[in-house]
XYZ file of C-alpha atoms in Angstrom:
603
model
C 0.000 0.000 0.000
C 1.352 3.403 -0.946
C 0.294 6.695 0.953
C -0.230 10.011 -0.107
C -0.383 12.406 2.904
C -2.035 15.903 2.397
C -1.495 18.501 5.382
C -2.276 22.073 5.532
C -0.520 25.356 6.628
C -0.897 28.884 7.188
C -4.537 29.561 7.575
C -7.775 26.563 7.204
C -10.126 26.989 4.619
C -7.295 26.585 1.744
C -9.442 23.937 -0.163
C -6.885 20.681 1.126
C -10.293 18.493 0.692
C -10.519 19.240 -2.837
C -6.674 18.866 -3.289
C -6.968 15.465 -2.255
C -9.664 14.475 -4.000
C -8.222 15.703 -6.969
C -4.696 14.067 -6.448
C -6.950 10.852 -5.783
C -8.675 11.652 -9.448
C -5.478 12.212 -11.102
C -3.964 9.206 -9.872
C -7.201 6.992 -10.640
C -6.895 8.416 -14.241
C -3.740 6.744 -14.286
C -5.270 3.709 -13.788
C -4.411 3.076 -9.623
C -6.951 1.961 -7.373
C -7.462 4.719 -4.802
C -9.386 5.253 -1.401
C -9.441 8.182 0.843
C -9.205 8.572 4.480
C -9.921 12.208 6.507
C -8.304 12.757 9.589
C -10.344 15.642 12.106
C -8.552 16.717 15.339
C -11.653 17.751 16.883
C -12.662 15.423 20.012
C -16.433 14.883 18.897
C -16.646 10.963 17.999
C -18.380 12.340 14.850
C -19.685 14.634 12.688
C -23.540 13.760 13.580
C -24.221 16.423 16.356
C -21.899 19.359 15.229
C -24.324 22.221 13.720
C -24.029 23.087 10.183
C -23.059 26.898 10.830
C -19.814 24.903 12.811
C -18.649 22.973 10.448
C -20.373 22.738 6.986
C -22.880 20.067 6.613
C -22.908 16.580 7.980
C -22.716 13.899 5.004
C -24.116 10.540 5.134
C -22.374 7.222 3.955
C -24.181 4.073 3.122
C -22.787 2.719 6.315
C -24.842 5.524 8.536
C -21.657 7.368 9.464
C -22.188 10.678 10.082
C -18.831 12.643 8.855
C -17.223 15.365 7.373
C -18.146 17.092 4.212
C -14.730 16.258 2.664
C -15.942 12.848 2.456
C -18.648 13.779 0.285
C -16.093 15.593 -2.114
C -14.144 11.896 -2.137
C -16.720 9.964 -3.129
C -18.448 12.397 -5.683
C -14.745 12.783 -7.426
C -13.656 9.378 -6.929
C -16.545 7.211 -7.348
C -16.796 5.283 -4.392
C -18.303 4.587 -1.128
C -16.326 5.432 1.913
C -16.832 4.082 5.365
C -17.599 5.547 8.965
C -14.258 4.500 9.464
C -12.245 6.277 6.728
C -12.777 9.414 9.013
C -10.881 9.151 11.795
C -11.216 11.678 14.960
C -9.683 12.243 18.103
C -12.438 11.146 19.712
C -13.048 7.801 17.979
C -9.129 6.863 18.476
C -8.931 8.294 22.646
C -12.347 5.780 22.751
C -11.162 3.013 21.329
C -7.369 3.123 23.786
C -9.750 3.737 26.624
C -11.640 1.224 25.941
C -8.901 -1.192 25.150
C -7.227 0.273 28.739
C -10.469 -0.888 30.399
C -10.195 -4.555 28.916
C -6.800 -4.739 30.117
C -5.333 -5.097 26.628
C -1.975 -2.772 28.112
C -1.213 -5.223 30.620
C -0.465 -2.619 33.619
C 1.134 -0.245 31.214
C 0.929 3.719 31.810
C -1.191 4.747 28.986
C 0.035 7.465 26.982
C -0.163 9.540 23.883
C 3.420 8.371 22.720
C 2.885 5.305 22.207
C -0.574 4.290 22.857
C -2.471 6.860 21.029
C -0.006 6.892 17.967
C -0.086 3.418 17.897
C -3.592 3.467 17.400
C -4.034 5.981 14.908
C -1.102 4.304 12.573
C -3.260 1.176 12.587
C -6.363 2.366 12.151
C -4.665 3.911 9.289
C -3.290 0.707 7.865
C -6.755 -1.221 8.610
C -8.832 0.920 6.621
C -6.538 1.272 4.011
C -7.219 -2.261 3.238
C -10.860 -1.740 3.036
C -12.298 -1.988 -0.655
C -14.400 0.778 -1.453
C -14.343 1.010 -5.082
C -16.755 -1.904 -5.394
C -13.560 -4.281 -6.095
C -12.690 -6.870 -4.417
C -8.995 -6.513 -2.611
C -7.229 -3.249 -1.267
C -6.644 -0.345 -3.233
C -3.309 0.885 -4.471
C -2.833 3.830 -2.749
C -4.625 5.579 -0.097
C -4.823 9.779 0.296
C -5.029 10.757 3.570
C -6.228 14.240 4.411
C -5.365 15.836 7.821
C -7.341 18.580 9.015
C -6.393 22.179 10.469
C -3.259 23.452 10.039
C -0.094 22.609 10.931
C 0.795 23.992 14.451
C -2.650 23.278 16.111
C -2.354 21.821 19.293
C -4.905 19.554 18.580
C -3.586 17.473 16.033
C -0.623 16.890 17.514
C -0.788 13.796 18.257
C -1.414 12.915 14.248
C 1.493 14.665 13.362
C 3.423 12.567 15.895
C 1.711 9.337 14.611
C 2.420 10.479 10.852
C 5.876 11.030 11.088
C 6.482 7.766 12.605
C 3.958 6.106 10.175
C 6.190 7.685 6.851
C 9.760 5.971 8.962
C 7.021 2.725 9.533
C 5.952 2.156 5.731
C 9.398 3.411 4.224
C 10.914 5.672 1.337
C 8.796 4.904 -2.009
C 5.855 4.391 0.132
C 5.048 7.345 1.680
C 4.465 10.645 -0.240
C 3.906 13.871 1.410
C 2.123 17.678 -0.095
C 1.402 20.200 1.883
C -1.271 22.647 0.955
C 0.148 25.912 1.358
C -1.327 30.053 1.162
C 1.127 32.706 -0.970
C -0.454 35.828 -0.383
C -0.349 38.781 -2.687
C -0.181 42.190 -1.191
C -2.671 44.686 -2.728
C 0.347 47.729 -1.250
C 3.126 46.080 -3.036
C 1.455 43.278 -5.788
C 3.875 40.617 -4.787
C 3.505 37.121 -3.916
C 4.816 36.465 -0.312
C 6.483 33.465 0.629
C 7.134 33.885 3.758
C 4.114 32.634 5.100
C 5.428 29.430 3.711
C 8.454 29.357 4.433
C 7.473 29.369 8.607
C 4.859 26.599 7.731
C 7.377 24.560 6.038
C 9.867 24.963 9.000
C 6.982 24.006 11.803
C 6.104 20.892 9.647
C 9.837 19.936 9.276
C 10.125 20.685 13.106
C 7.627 18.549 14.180
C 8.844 15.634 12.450
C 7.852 15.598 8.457
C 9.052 16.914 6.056
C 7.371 18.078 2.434
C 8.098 16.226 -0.828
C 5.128 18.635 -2.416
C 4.200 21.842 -2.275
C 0.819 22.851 -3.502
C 0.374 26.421 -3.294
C -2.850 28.387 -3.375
C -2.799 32.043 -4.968
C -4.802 34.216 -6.505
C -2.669 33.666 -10.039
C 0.386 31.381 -10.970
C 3.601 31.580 -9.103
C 5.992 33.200 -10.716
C 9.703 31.646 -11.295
C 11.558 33.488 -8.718
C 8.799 32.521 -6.204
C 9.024 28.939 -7.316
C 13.031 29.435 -6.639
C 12.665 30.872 -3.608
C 10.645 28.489 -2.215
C 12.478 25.727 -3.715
C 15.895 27.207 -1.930
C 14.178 28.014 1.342
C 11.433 25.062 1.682
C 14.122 22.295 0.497
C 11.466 21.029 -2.383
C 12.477 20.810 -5.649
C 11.171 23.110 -8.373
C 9.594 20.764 -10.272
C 7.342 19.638 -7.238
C 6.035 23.326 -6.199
C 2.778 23.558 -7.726
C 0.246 26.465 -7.888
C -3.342 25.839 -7.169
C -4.643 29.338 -8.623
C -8.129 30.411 -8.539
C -10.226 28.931 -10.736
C -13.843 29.208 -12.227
C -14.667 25.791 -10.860
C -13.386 23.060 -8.872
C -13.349 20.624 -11.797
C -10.555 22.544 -12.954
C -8.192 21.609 -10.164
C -7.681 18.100 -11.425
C -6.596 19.214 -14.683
C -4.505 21.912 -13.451
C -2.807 19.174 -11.596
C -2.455 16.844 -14.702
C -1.004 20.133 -16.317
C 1.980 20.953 -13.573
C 2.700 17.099 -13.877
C 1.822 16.447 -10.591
C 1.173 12.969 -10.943
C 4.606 12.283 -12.204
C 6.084 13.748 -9.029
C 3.493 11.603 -6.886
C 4.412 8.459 -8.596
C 8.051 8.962 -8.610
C 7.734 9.409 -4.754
C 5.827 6.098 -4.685
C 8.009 4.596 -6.811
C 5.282 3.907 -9.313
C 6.836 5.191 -12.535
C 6.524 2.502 -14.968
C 3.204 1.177 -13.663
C 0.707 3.382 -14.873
C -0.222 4.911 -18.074
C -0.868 8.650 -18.642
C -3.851 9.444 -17.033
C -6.879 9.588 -18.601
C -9.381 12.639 -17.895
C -11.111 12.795 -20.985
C -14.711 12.592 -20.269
C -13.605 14.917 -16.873
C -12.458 17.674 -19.341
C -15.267 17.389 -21.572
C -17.805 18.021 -18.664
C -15.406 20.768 -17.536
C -15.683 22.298 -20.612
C -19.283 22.267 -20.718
C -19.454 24.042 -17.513
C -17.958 26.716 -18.190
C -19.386 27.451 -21.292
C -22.957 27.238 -19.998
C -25.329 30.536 -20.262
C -28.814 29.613 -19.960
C -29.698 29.866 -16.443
C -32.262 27.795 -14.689
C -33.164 29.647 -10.997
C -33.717 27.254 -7.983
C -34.653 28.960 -4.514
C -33.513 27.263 -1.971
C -35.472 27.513 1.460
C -33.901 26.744 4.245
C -32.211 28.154 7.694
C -28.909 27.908 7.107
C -28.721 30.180 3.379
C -25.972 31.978 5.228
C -23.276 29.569 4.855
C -23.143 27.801 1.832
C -20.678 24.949 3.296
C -24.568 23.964 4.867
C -26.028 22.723 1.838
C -23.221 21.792 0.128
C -24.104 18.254 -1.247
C -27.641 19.584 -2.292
C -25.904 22.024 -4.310
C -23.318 19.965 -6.199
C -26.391 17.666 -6.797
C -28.478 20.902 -8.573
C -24.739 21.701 -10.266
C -24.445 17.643 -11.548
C -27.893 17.987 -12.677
C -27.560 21.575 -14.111
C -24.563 20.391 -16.261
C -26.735 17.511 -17.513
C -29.537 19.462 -18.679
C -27.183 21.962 -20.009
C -28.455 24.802 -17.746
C -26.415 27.455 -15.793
C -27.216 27.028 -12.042
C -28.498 30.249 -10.437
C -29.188 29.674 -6.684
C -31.394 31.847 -5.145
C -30.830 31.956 -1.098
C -34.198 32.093 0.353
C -34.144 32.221 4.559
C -37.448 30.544 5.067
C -37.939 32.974 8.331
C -38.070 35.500 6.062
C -41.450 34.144 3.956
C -43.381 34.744 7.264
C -46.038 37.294 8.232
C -44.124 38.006 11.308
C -41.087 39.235 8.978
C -43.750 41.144 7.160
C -44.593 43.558 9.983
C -40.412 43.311 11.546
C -39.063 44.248 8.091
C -41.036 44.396 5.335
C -38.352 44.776 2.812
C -36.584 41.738 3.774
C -39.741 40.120 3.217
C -40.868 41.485 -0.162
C -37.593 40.813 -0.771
C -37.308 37.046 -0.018
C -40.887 36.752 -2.023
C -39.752 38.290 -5.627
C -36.433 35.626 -5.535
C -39.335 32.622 -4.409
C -41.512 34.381 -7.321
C -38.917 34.568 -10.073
C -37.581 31.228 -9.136
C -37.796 28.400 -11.920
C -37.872 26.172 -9.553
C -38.260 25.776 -5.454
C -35.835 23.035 -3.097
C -37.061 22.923 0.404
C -33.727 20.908 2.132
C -33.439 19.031 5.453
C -33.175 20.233 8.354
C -33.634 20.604 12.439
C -35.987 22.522 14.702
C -38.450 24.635 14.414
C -37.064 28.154 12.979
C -38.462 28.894 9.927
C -40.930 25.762 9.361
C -43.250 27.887 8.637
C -41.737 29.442 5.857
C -41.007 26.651 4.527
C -45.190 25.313 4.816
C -45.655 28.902 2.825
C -42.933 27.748 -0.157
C -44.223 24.398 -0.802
C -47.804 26.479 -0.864
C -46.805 28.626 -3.046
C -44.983 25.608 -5.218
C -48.036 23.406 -5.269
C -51.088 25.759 -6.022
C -48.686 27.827 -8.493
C -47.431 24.798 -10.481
C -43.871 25.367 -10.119
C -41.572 22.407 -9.805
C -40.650 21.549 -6.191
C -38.854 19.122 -4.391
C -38.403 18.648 -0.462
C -35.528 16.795 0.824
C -35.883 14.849 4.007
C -37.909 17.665 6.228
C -38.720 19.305 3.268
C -41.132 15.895 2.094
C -42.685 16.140 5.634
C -43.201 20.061 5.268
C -44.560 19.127 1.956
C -47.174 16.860 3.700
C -48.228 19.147 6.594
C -49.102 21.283 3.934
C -51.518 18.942 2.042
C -53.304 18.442 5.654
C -53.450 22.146 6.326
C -54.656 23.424 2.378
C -56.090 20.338 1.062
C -57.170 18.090 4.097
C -58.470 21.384 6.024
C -56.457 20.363 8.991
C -55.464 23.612 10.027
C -53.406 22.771 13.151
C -52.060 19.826 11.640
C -48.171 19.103 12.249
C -45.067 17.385 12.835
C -44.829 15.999 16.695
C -41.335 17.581 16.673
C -42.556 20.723 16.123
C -46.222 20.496 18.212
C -46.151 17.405 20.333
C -49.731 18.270 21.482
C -51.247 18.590 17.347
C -54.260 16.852 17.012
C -53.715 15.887 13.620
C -50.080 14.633 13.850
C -49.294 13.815 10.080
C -45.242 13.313 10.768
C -44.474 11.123 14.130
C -41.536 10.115 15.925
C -40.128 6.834 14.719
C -40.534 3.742 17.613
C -36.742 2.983 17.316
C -35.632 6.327 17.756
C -34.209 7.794 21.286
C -35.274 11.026 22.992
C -32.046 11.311 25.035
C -29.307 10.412 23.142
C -28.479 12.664 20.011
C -25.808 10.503 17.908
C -25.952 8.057 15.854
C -29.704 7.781 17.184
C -31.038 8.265 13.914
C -32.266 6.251 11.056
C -29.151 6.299 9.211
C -27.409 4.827 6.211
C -28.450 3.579 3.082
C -32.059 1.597 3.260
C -34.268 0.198 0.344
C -37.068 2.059 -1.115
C -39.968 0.047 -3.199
C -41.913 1.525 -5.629
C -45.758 0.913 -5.543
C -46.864 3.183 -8.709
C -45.071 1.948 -11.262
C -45.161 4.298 -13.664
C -44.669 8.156 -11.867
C -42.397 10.198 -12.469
C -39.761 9.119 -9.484
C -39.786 5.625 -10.964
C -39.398 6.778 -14.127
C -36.359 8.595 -13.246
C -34.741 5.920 -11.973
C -35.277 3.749 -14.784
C -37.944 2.294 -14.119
C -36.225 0.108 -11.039
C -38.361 -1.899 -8.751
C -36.558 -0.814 -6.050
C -33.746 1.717 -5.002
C -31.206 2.432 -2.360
C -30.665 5.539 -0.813
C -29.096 7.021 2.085
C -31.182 8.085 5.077
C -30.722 10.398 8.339
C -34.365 11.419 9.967
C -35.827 10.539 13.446
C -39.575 11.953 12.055
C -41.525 10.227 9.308
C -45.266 10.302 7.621
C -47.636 9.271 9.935
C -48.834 5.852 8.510
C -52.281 5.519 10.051
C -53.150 8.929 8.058
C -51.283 7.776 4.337
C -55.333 6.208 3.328
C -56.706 10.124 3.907
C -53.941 11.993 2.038
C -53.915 9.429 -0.944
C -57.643 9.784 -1.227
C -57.201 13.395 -1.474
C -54.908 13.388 -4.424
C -51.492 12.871 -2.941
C -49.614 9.720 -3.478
C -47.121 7.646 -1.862
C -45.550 6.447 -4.672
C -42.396 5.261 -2.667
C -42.143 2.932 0.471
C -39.742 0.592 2.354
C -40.493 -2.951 2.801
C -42.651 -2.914 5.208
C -44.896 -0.628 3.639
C -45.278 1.056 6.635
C -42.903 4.100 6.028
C -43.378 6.880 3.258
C -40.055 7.273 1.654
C -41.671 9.281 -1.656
C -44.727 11.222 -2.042
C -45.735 13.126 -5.728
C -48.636 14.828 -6.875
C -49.707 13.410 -9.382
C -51.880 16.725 -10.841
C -48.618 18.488 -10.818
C -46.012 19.355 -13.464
C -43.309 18.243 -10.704
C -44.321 17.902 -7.024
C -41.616 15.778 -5.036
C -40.923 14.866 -1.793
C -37.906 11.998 -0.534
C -37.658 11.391 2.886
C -34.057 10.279 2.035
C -31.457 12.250 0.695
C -30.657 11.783 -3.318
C -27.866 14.436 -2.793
C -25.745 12.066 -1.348
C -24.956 10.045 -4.044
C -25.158 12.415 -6.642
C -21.620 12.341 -8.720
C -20.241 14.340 -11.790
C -21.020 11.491 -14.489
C -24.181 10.492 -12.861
C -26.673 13.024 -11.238
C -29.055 11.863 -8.383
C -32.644 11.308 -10.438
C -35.042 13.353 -8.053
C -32.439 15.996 -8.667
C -32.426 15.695 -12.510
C -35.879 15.710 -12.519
C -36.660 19.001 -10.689
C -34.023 20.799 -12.774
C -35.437 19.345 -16.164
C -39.118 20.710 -15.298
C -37.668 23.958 -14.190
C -35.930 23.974 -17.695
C -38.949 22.463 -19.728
C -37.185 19.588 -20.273
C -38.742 16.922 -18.432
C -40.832 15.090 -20.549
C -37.728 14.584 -22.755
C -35.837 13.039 -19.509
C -38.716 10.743 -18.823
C -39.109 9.310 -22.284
C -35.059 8.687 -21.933
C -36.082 6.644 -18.758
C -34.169 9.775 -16.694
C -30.622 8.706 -18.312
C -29.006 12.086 -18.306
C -27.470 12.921 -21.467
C -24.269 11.882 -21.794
C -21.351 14.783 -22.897
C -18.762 14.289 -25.344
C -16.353 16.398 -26.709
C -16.591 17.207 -30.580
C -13.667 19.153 -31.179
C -13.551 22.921 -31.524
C -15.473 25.566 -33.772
C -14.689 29.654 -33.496
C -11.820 29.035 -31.896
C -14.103 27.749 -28.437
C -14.541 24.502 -27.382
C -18.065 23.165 -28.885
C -19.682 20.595 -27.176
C -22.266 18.382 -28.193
C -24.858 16.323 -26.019
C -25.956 12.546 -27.181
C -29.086 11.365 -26.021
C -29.808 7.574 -27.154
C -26.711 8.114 -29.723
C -28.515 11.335 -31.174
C -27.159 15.075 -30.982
C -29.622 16.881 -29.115
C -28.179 20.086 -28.751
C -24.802 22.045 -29.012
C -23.159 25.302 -27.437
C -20.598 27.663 -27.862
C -19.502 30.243 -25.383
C -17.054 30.916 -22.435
C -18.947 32.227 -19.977
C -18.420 30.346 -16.428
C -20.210 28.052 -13.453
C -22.902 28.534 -10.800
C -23.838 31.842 -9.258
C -25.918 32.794 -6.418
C -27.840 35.563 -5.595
C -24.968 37.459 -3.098
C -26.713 36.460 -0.034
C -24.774 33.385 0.199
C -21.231 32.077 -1.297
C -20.650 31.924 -5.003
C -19.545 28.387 -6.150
């Protein structure tokens, strides 16, 4: 097993998860089997009860683990399914000594960090290294390993430790170390700093490890005498300093990767030169491409209570951008803060109000996500109102299904204090219950987690249809609410059906309107497994009715067109799209990515 260990310094926030994902991408392109793991310092066991304004969303693997978002960048670029175990915390590693010190396994020993807890995060390391997540059977070649913070935290300390015995442990040729690095430019003097660096470099090579990569973020290329410098003063040779400039996308990094030749200085670390072939990114360019050159926009509000940090949503948005891409449509989000659709905001601030209702109004489309607690349900209630009686596509993620129902009951039904039990424990017309298996006093991992079957019973609605017409599918869960059952016989009967269940029966997994252009609700979340090549269907289908392309999509049995290059015209790269071996449409242009609407990050 060869490892490639990403670390970085300076300041957090320098984009190290998409560096290794994209060093995992490059080197799968060259034809190695790769798996990630993602080290977090932090002393939570998980990511499951950390709020999204913390620390970015919590993503979902098939196994139930709750973990960081960086995983979710792994498997979208990579292609495969992770476990809870290829995030490793302080917290899961101090449990796991202490509860080996409790069995006695130390035989009277003082337990310590050096070597206890070292010792245990090298072989967690080397045991789920070994684990095959590329749906292969044996170990993959080589194994990225992302540690988070920066370099100097007192926190991860003890990784550092364990890493720079680990790299002595596995050997030269085995071990291969880039550190993700900040040159600032100086708006006084326009220079690139390396100083910054340089005192990074030192610390790492202080503590114990020492860089055979730099990858350094900046605004624009480094320039040769900063390469030098840093090459003089960092002890890395010039030819393995890399820039990692802005870019109009994060599908660029890869390439810009490919294009510095940083898999040749990878592999010639690993000793792997010889081995592989030049790596193939073909159909990742062509999508790239396409991306960029995209102009049409289709407008999505998203309602929710986090709009203020984008890192919140961030799997439901590179599901809408996978989608987007497919359907040849330039993602515009619009941030909607579903506290701000109220009446009470109407009397507070009526601006911010009118405000939030024009972006909902000239929306093409409306995404209610998941989420916690009561703020802004109501809000919400008023979107999916306003999605439903104005025909305008909608889909509701996880809470956003059960908001979609407790609107039904209030509108349709008539049940005008109808409601969830987490919001209203005292509603007489419950409609969304807390599950029998859940707990009321413990918060992780108490959920109804992980990837679990859904059946469909209509065979031929839209959902269905979308996913080709499957009997089944399997999608990742993480709820402690769902549909009242004993009330499913008086929502069907008023025009609402539960097209999707689990096998039991018992629990509502997909509800659609059947009257409706494009009414969805999943009380599982599609965004999860949503990747480049292959967009999550629910998601497809929302942005093909918001783009009028829908009925297209379902007569292609929701296969999303599939993008190939065809050369260039006007001196731009023209792209074609093939649906069932037939060119649909092509584009020219060079205009780039996803915007939002300024009240939350662009992308």
């Amino acid at each position: 097993m060869k490892y490639v260990l990403v670390t970085g310094g300076v300041v957090s926030g320098l984009g190290k998860g998409v560096t290794a994902s994209s060093i995992g991408l490059l080197l799968k392109a060259c034809g190695l089997r790769v798996t990630s793991i993602k080290i977090d310092p932090y002393l939570n066991t998980d990511a499951g009860t950390m709020s999204p304004f913390e620390h970015g969303e919590v993503f979902v693997l098939d196994d139930g683990g709750e973990v960081d978002l960086d995983l979710g960048n792994y498997e979208r670029f990579l292609d495969i399914k992770l476990t809870r175990d290829n995030n490793i915390t302080t917290g899961k590693i101090y449990q796991s000594v202490l509860d080996s010190e409790r069995k006695g396994d130390y035989l009277g020993k003082t337990v310590q960090v050096v070597p206890h807890i070292t010792d245990a995060i090298q072989k967690w390391i080397e045991r789920v290294a070994l684990i095959p997540v590329d749906g292969k059977e044996g170990p993959a070649d080589v194994c990225v390993i992302e540690l988070g913070g920066t370099i100097g935290d007192i926190e991860s300390m003890p990784f550092i430790e364990a890493l720079g015995q680990f790299s002595y442990h596995v050997g030269p040729g085995n071990f291969c170390l880039i550190h993700v690095s900040l040159v600032p430019v100086l708006n006084v003097v326009g220079e690139q700093k390396t100083k910054p660096t340089q005192h990074s470099v030192r610390g790492l090579r202080g503590l114990g490890l020492t860089p055979n990569i730099l990858a350094c973020r900046s605004t624009k290329a480094l320039e040769d005498n900063v390469k030098a410098k840093l090459s003089q003063f960092c002890h890395v040779a010039a030819e393995n300093i890399l820039t990692l400039y802005d870019v109009p996308n994060i599908w660029h990094i890869p390439l810009l990767l490919r294009d510095q030749k940083a898999h040749e200085a990878i592999l010639k670390e690993l000793n792997l030169i010889g081995v592989t072939r030049e790596p193939d990114l073909q159909e990742w360019t062509a999508r790239t491409r396409v991306y960029d050159i995209l102009h049409e926009p289709v407008r999505i509000a998203m309602v929710g209570k986090y709009t203020g940090l984008s890192d919140s949503y961030l799997s439901v948005l590179k599901a809408l951008l996978h989608a987007s891409v497919a359907c040849w449509r330039k993602l515009v989000v619009e941030w909607v803060a579903a506290g701000d659709l109220e009446d009470v905001t109407a009397k507070e601030a009526p601006d911010v109000y009118k405000n939030a209702w024009d972006l909902l109004k000239g929306s093409d489309g409306v995404l209610v996500p998941g989420g916690f607690g009561d703020r802004g349900v109501q809000g919400k209630i008023l979107a999916a109102k306003y999605a439903r009686e104005n025909k305008v596509p909608f889909l509701g993620v996880c809470l956003g299904m059960q908001i979609a129902v407790i609107e039904f009951a209030r509108s349709v039904l008539g049940l005008h204090d109808a409601n969830s039990t987490e919001f209203d424990p005292e509603t007489s017309h419950p409609c969304v219950i807390f599950m029998p298996e859940g707990s009321k006093t413990h918060m992780g991992g108490t959920m109804r987690l992980g990837s679990r079957r859904t059946y469909f019973k209509v065979p031929n609605c839209k959902s269905a249809k979308l996913y080709n017409n499957d009997s089944f599918v399997d999608e990742r869960h993480r709820h402690r609410y769902e549909v009242n059952p004993n009330m499913v016989q008086q929502f069907e009967n008023a025009g609402l059906s539960f097209v999707g269940r689990d096998e039991t029966g018992q629990r509502m997994e997909i509800i659609e309107l059947p009257s409706h252009p494009y009414f969805v609700g999943a009380q599982f979340h599609p965004e999860f497994k949503s990747r480049p090549g292959k967009p999550s269907a629910l998601f497809l289908g929302l942005i093909a009715a918001a783009s009028g392309q829908l009925d297209a999509v379902l007569q292609n049995y929701g296969h999303a067109s599939k993008l190939l290059p065809n050369g260039i015209g006007n001196g731009k790269p023209t792209v074609k799209t093939y649906q069932n071996g037939n060119a649909i449409k092509s584009s020219n242009g060079s205009l780039n990515g996803v915007y939002s609407n300024g009240n939350g990050a662009h992308h």
